[in-house]
mmCIF file of C-alpha atoms in Angstrom:
data_model
loop_
_atom_site.group_PDB
_atom_site.id
_atom_site.type_symbol
_atom_site.label_atom_id
_atom_site.label_comp_id
_atom_site.label_asym_id
_atom_site.label_seq_id
_atom_site.Cartn_x
_atom_site.Cartn_y
_atom_site.Cartn_z
ATOM 1 C CA MET H 252 -13.611 7.596 -8.897
ATOM 2 C CA GLN H 253 -10.546 5.211 -9.713
ATOM 3 C CA PRO H 254 -10.426 2.024 -7.820
ATOM 4 C CA GLU H 255 -7.240 1.033 -6.332
ATOM 5 C CA VAL H 256 -6.519 -2.794 -6.060
ATOM 6 C CA THR H 257 -3.796 -4.105 -3.511
ATOM 7 C CA PRO H 258 -2.460 -7.374 -2.956
ATOM 8 C CA ILE H 259 -2.187 -8.623 0.596
ATOM 9 C CA GLN H 260 0.199 -11.713 0.679
ATOM 10 C CA ALA H 261 -1.187 -14.666 2.942
ATOM 11 C CA PHE H 262 -0.018 -18.301 3.702
ATOM 12 C CA THR H 263 2.749 -19.414 1.000
ATOM 13 C CA ASP H 264 1.020 -18.294 -1.914
ATOM 14 C CA ASN H 265 -2.357 -16.470 -1.567
ATOM 15 C CA TYR H 266 -3.481 -13.086 -2.422
ATOM 16 C CA ILE H 267 -6.189 -11.311 -0.336
ATOM 17 C CA TRP H 268 -7.148 -8.369 -2.604
ATOM 18 C CA LEU H 269 -7.969 -5.166 -1.002
ATOM 19 C CA ILE H 270 -10.214 -2.579 -3.180
ATOM 20 C CA ARG H 271 -10.765 0.865 -2.423
ATOM 21 C CA ILE H 272 -11.580 4.296 -4.196
ATOM 22 C CA THR H 273 -8.591 6.591 -4.386
ATOM 23 C CA ASP H 274 -8.245 8.600 -1.141
ATOM 24 C CA SER H 275 -11.168 6.953 0.605
ATOM 25 C CA PRO H 276 -10.380 5.234 4.047
ATOM 26 C CA ARG H 277 -13.098 2.399 3.341
ATOM 27 C CA ALA H 278 -11.370 -0.920 2.203
ATOM 28 C CA TRP H 279 -13.098 -3.887 0.846
ATOM 29 C CA ILE H 280 -11.617 -7.306 1.021
ATOM 30 C CA VAL H 281 -11.693 -10.240 -1.206
ATOM 31 C CA ASP H 282 -11.135 -13.855 -0.096
ATOM 32 C CA PRO H 283 -9.736 -13.330 3.268
ATOM 33 C CA GLY H 284 -7.972 -16.799 4.234
ATOM 34 C CA ASP H 285 -6.219 -15.016 7.138
ATOM 35 C CA ALA H 286 -7.360 -12.029 8.959
ATOM 36 C CA GLU H 287 -3.926 -11.189 10.583
ATOM 37 C CA PRO H 288 -2.217 -9.710 7.223
ATOM 38 C CA VAL H 289 -5.471 -7.862 6.763
ATOM 39 C CA LEU H 290 -5.814 -6.128 9.937
ATOM 40 C CA GLN H 291 -2.158 -5.300 9.865
ATOM 41 C CA TYR H 292 -2.447 -3.620 6.464
ATOM 42 C CA LEU H 293 -5.601 -1.795 7.395
ATOM 43 C CA GLU H 294 -3.888 -0.418 10.566
ATOM 44 C CA GLN H 295 -0.887 0.668 8.874
ATOM 45 C CA GLN H 296 -2.815 2.385 6.168
ATOM 46 C CA GLY H 297 -5.311 3.911 8.349
ATOM 47 C CA LEU H 298 -8.151 2.016 6.480
ATOM 48 C CA GLN H 299 -11.399 1.084 7.767
ATOM 49 C CA LEU H 300 -13.095 -2.261 6.785
ATOM 50 C CA ALA H 301 -16.078 -1.732 4.712
ATOM 51 C CA GLY H 302 -17.079 -5.122 3.304
ATOM 52 C CA ILE H 303 -15.794 -8.729 2.347
ATOM 53 C CA LEU H 304 -16.300 -10.426 -0.842
ATOM 54 C CA LEU H 305 -16.252 -14.181 -0.886
ATOM 55 C CA THR H 306 -15.806 -16.414 -4.200
ATOM 56 C CA HIS H 307 -16.165 -19.900 -2.604
ATOM 57 C CA HIS H 308 -15.987 -21.804 0.667
ATOM 58 C CA HIS H 309 -12.637 -23.239 0.796
ATOM 59 C CA PRO H 310 -10.641 -22.276 4.203
ATOM 60 C CA ASP H 311 -7.837 -20.564 2.543
ATOM 61 C CA HIS H 312 -10.492 -18.023 0.913
ATOM 62 C CA THR H 313 -12.791 -17.703 4.149
ATOM 63 C CA GLY H 314 -10.613 -18.690 7.181
ATOM 64 C CA GLY H 315 -10.148 -15.027 8.337
ATOM 65 C CA VAL H 316 -13.779 -13.815 7.930
ATOM 66 C CA ASP H 317 -14.865 -14.601 11.493
ATOM 67 C CA ARG H 318 -11.973 -12.609 13.178
ATOM 68 C CA LEU H 319 -12.623 -9.712 10.507
ATOM 69 C CA LEU H 320 -16.081 -9.667 11.474
ATOM 70 C CA ALA H 321 -15.398 -9.624 15.223
ATOM 71 C CA HIS H 322 -13.126 -6.501 14.545
ATOM 72 C CA SER H 323 -15.514 -4.665 12.283
ATOM 73 C CA PRO H 324 -19.118 -5.839 11.884
ATOM 74 C CA VAL H 325 -19.543 -5.509 8.077
ATOM 75 C CA PRO H 326 -21.522 -6.994 5.078
ATOM 76 C CA VAL H 327 -20.416 -10.206 3.528
ATOM 77 C CA HIS H 328 -21.122 -10.829 0.019
ATOM 78 C CA GLY H 329 -20.614 -14.314 -1.412
ATOM 79 C CA PRO H 330 -22.411 -17.480 -3.077
ATOM 80 C CA ARG H 331 -25.375 -18.999 -2.104
ATOM 81 C CA SER H 332 -23.992 -21.780 -0.147
ATOM 82 C CA ASP H 333 -24.712 -23.593 3.297
ATOM 83 C CA ARG H 334 -20.786 -23.892 3.816
ATOM 84 C CA ILE H 335 -20.103 -20.022 4.447
ATOM 85 C CA PRO H 336 -22.484 -19.300 7.187
ATOM 86 C CA GLN H 337 -21.234 -15.813 7.393
ATOM 87 C CA VAL H 338 -22.512 -14.511 4.171
ATOM 88 C CA THR H 339 -25.093 -11.734 4.778
ATOM 89 C CA ASP H 340 -25.721 -11.119 0.903
ATOM 90 C CA ALA H 341 -26.098 -14.455 -1.103
ATOM 91 C CA LEU H 342 -25.454 -13.982 -4.511
ATOM 92 C CA SER H 343 -26.303 -15.657 -7.706
ATOM 93 C CA HIS H 344 -25.489 -15.358 -11.575
ATOM 94 C CA ASP H 345 -26.352 -11.792 -12.890
ATOM 95 C CA ASP H 346 -26.971 -10.212 -9.563
ATOM 96 C CA THR H 347 -25.460 -6.720 -8.999
ATOM 97 C CA LEU H 348 -23.584 -5.415 -6.161
ATOM 98 C CA SER H 349 -22.137 -1.915 -5.465
ATOM 99 C CA ILE H 350 -18.825 -0.963 -3.798
ATOM 100 C CA ASP H 351 -18.710 2.653 -2.727
ATOM 101 C CA GLY H 352 -20.355 3.347 -6.043
ATOM 102 C CA LEU H 353 -18.339 0.869 -8.295
ATOM 103 C CA GLU H 354 -20.910 -1.311 -9.729
ATOM 104 C CA GLY H 355 -20.378 -4.936 -10.063
ATOM 105 C CA MET H 356 -21.917 -7.897 -11.342
ATOM 106 C CA VAL H 357 -21.642 -11.640 -10.127
ATOM 107 C CA MET H 358 -21.021 -14.503 -12.418
ATOM 108 C CA GLU H 359 -21.401 -18.325 -11.475
ATOM 109 C CA VAL H 360 -18.247 -19.995 -12.361
ATOM 110 C CA PRO H 361 -18.473 -23.688 -10.877
ATOM 111 C CA GLY H 362 -15.781 -26.223 -11.587
ATOM 112 C CA HIS H 363 -13.366 -25.596 -8.862
ATOM 113 C CA THR H 364 -16.118 -25.755 -6.439
ATOM 114 C CA LEU H 365 -19.890 -25.845 -7.150
ATOM 115 C CA ASP H 366 -20.544 -22.671 -5.078
ATOM 116 C CA HIS H 367 -17.948 -20.735 -6.885
ATOM 117 C CA ILE H 368 -18.604 -17.153 -8.348
ATOM 118 C CA ALA H 369 -16.616 -14.325 -9.719
ATOM 119 C CA PHE H 370 -17.060 -10.591 -9.198
ATOM 120 C CA HIS H 371 -16.809 -8.441 -12.334
ATOM 121 C CA PHE H 372 -16.593 -4.453 -12.342
ATOM 122 C CA PRO H 373 -16.831 -3.217 -15.904
ATOM 123 C CA LEU H 374 -16.073 0.297 -14.808
ATOM 124 C CA ARG H 375 -18.030 1.698 -17.831
ATOM 125 C CA ASN H 376 -18.199 5.053 -16.112
ATOM 126 C CA VAL H 377 -14.672 5.400 -14.806
ATOM 127 C CA ALA H 378 -12.286 7.202 -17.386
ATOM 128 C CA ASP H 379 -9.137 5.332 -18.656
ATOM 129 C CA ALA H 380 -9.903 2.255 -16.458
ATOM 130 C CA SER H 381 -9.797 -1.492 -17.320
ATOM 131 C CA PRO H 382 -12.518 -3.774 -15.942
ATOM 132 C CA LEU H 383 -11.638 -5.814 -12.827
ATOM 133 C CA LEU H 384 -12.202 -9.528 -12.388
ATOM 134 C CA PHE H 385 -11.727 -11.402 -9.170
ATOM 135 C CA CYS H 386 -12.083 -14.934 -9.937
ATOM 136 C CA GLY H 387 -10.854 -16.849 -7.143
ATOM 137 C CA ASP H 388 -9.513 -20.227 -8.259
ATOM 138 C CA THR H 389 -11.367 -20.470 -11.345
ATOM 139 C CA LEU H 390 -8.880 -18.855 -13.631
ATOM 140 C CA PHE H 391 -5.425 -18.617 -12.900
ATOM 141 C CA ALA H 392 -2.554 -16.607 -14.544
ATOM 142 C CA GLY H 393 -1.523 -19.269 -17.256
ATOM 143 C CA GLY H 394 -3.924 -22.055 -15.896
ATOM 144 C CA CYS H 395 -7.186 -22.857 -14.034
ATOM 145 C CA GLY H 396 -8.333 -24.289 -10.831
ATOM 146 C CA ARG H 397 -8.382 -28.082 -9.896
ATOM 147 C CA LEU H 398 -11.597 -29.734 -10.352
ATOM 148 C CA PHE H 399 -12.584 -30.707 -6.758
ATOM 149 C CA GLU H 400 -16.336 -30.684 -7.216
ATOM 150 C CA GLY H 401 -17.297 -29.741 -10.872
ATOM 151 C CA THR H 402 -16.732 -31.622 -14.179
ATOM 152 C CA PRO H 403 -14.365 -30.501 -17.053
ATOM 153 C CA ALA H 404 -17.481 -29.541 -18.842
ATOM 154 C CA MET H 405 -18.597 -27.241 -16.195
ATOM 155 C CA MET H 406 -15.190 -25.693 -15.927
ATOM 156 C CA ARG H 407 -14.698 -25.104 -19.448
ATOM 157 C CA GLU H 408 -18.232 -23.419 -19.752
ATOM 158 C CA SER H 409 -17.138 -21.322 -16.656
ATOM 159 C CA LEU H 410 -13.836 -20.256 -18.418
ATOM 160 C CA THR H 411 -15.762 -19.517 -21.748
ATOM 161 C CA ARG H 412 -18.264 -17.376 -19.857
ATOM 162 C CA LEU H 413 -15.187 -15.523 -18.389
ATOM 163 C CA CYS H 414 -13.433 -15.162 -21.784
ATOM 164 C CA ALA H 415 -16.574 -13.334 -23.081
ATOM 165 C CA LEU H 416 -15.539 -10.475 -21.096
ATOM 166 C CA SER H 417 -13.584 -7.446 -22.745
ATOM 167 C CA ASP H 418 -9.874 -8.556 -23.327
ATOM 168 C CA THR H 419 -8.539 -5.598 -21.315
ATOM 169 C CA THR H 420 -10.188 -7.180 -18.371
ATOM 170 C CA ARG H 421 -7.709 -7.290 -15.511
ATOM 171 C CA VAL H 422 -7.625 -10.659 -13.898
ATOM 172 C CA TYR H 423 -7.151 -10.830 -10.017
ATOM 173 C CA CYS H 424 -7.028 -14.567 -9.215
ATOM 174 C CA ALA H 425 -6.143 -15.861 -5.865
ATOM 175 C CA HIS H 426 -2.531 -17.410 -5.866
ATOM 176 C CA GLU H 427 0.995 -16.904 -7.018
ATOM 177 C CA TYR H 428 0.928 -19.896 -9.489
ATOM 178 C CA THR H 429 1.905 -18.422 -12.486
ATOM 179 C CA GLN H 430 5.494 -19.638 -13.092
ATOM 180 C CA ALA H 431 4.399 -23.056 -12.200
ATOM 181 C CA ASN H 432 1.298 -23.160 -14.798
ATOM 182 C CA LEU H 433 3.294 -21.639 -17.377
ATOM 183 C CA THR H 434 5.960 -24.195 -17.076
ATOM 184 C CA PHE H 435 3.341 -26.572 -17.812
ATOM 185 C CA ALA H 436 1.469 -24.604 -20.535
ATOM 186 C CA MET H 437 5.149 -24.783 -22.388
ATOM 187 C CA ALA H 438 4.797 -28.638 -22.230
ATOM 188 C CA ALA H 439 1.248 -28.403 -23.680
ATOM 189 C CA GLU H 440 2.114 -25.856 -26.300
ATOM 190 C CA PRO H 441 5.863 -25.809 -27.021
ATOM 191 C CA ASP H 442 5.890 -23.545 -30.206
ATOM 192 C CA ASN H 443 3.869 -20.755 -28.659
ATOM 193 C CA THR H 444 6.208 -17.799 -28.818
ATOM 194 C CA ASP H 445 3.991 -15.599 -26.857
ATOM 195 C CA LEU H 446 4.137 -18.082 -23.982
ATOM 196 C CA LYS H 447 7.752 -18.437 -24.256
ATOM 197 C CA GLN H 448 8.216 -14.690 -23.660
ATOM 198 C CA ARG H 449 5.704 -14.370 -20.912
ATOM 199 C CA LEU H 450 7.423 -17.290 -19.007
ATOM 200 C CA GLU H 451 10.722 -15.591 -19.432
ATOM 201 C CA GLU H 452 9.030 -12.353 -17.930
ATOM 202 C CA VAL H 453 7.600 -14.141 -15.030
ATOM 203 C CA GLN H 454 10.632 -15.999 -13.914
ATOM 204 C CA GLN H 455 12.420 -12.608 -14.000
ATOM 205 C CA LEU H 456 9.715 -11.251 -11.643
ATOM 206 C CA ARG H 457 9.851 -14.330 -9.440
ATOM 207 C CA GLN H 458 13.460 -14.087 -8.993
ATOM 208 C CA GLN H 459 12.998 -10.690 -7.554
ATOM 209 C CA ASP H 460 9.974 -12.043 -5.306
ATOM 210 C CA ARG H 461 7.768 -9.804 -7.217
ATOM 211 C CA ILE H 462 4.024 -10.287 -8.028
ATOM 212 C CA THR H 463 2.999 -11.773 -11.528
ATOM 213 C CA LEU H 464 -0.585 -10.325 -11.122
ATOM 214 C CA PRO H 465 -2.741 -9.055 -12.294
ATOM 215 C CA SER H 466 -3.216 -10.612 -15.851
ATOM 216 C CA THR H 467 -5.475 -9.549 -18.661
ATOM 217 C CA LEU H 468 -7.944 -11.655 -20.447
ATOM 218 C CA ALA H 469 -6.047 -10.812 -23.747
ATOM 219 C CA LEU H 470 -2.810 -12.224 -22.349
ATOM 220 C CA GLU H 471 -4.627 -15.347 -20.937
ATOM 221 C CA LYS H 472 -6.048 -16.142 -24.334
ATOM 222 C CA ARG H 473 -2.650 -15.886 -25.939
ATOM 223 C CA THR H 474 -0.912 -18.241 -23.432
ATOM 224 C CA ASN H 475 -3.127 -20.087 -21.182
ATOM 225 C CA PRO H 476 -3.571 -23.522 -22.485
ATOM 226 C CA PHE H 477 -6.934 -24.229 -20.643
ATOM 227 C CA LEU H 478 -8.254 -21.257 -23.119
ATOM 228 C CA ARG H 479 -6.815 -22.792 -26.036
ATOM 229 C CA CYS H 480 -8.082 -26.323 -26.375
ATOM 230 C CA HIS H 481 -8.855 -25.536 -30.075
ATOM 231 C CA ASN H 482 -5.292 -25.013 -30.745
ATOM 232 C CA PRO H 483 -3.703 -27.682 -33.071
ATOM 233 C CA GLY H 484 -0.558 -27.463 -31.098
ATOM 234 C CA ILE H 485 -2.320 -28.420 -28.045
ATOM 235 C CA VAL H 486 -4.630 -31.101 -29.689
ATOM 236 C CA LYS H 487 -1.444 -32.592 -31.199
ATOM 237 C CA GLN H 488 -0.007 -33.082 -27.593
ATOM 238 C CA ILE H 489 -3.270 -34.358 -26.053
ATOM 239 C CA THR H 490 -3.690 -36.680 -29.009
ATOM 240 C CA ALA H 491 -0.213 -38.066 -28.191
ATOM 241 C CA ARG H 492 -0.960 -38.742 -24.768
ATOM 242 C CA LEU H 493 -4.584 -40.194 -25.115
ATOM 243 C CA GLY H 494 -3.490 -42.251 -28.014
ATOM 244 C CA HIS H 495 -6.448 -40.879 -30.189
ATOM 245 C CA VAL H 496 -7.711 -37.573 -31.449
ATOM 246 C CA PRO H 497 -9.977 -36.005 -28.650
ATOM 247 C CA ALA H 498 -13.576 -36.043 -29.912
ATOM 248 C CA ASP H 499 -14.056 -32.307 -28.907
ATOM 249 C CA GLU H 500 -12.635 -29.435 -27.191
ATOM 250 C CA THR H 501 -14.054 -30.823 -23.802
ATOM 251 C CA GLU H 502 -12.119 -33.963 -24.061
ATOM 252 C CA THR H 503 -8.967 -32.040 -24.726
ATOM 253 C CA PHE H 504 -9.744 -29.882 -21.628
ATOM 254 C CA ALA H 505 -10.240 -32.855 -19.399
ATOM 255 C CA ALA H 506 -7.063 -34.516 -20.760
ATOM 256 C CA LEU H 507 -5.003 -31.163 -20.306
ATOM 257 C CA ARG H 508 -6.662 -30.917 -16.592
ATOM 258 C CA GLN H 509 -5.632 -34.483 -15.823
ATOM 259 C CA TRP H 510 -2.046 -33.836 -17.213
ATOM 260 C CA LYS H 511 -1.529 -30.738 -15.146
ATOM 261 C CA ASP H 512 -2.599 -32.725 -12.107
ATOM 262 C CA VAL H 513 0.208 -34.669 -12.262
ATOM 263 C CA PHE H 514 2.815 -32.579 -13.907
#
């Protein structure tokens, strides 16, 4: 029972993720901000919509839900939020769900928004399969989401929660921001050789208009500055910007996020 995960591109840089079991005609869709590319893909591949997973309320993640439901009335799994009335299965931290036999768990990861959740599929009973993480706009390849509603401490705690998962976990975030994120990361940690190599590889992929996802948690821990606020090189850069040594890793994280916002 191997899961297949396929990106469906939407807007300028969104990825809508399609999950299905190998050879199954049933497709589960994560964060459909736009229905049209999803419907086109389902028709082209002869697939039927089985359900929708939502990480948070922003329109570029939910804007296609009504049209998809008009086409196929299916369950909608999402956060407990008054801002997503289409949700039929409201989920909280540590809740479980099953996608055609794939057992998953819900993680509350506020920061980008207060209602943000992530979907984690450990795949413990699937041979030679890495765990899957659908994290919306919380963790990005090389970065993290803007703090539209949460605090730096809240986002840092959410990222720490995600980092407790297996290093082999494949990270499926919702945007093609990797090259821009890694360019900033080089400014934050210029002596990181793993980061330099990753940026070069990503630049080559983007020159060929190829996707840079999924990432892995192991790779993020080596190259994502928002997961490396303990690193002396990053602390040095933040100290220079603040004019004083940050009091703790949360202050480092907050200054790093503010820097990225204007980078």
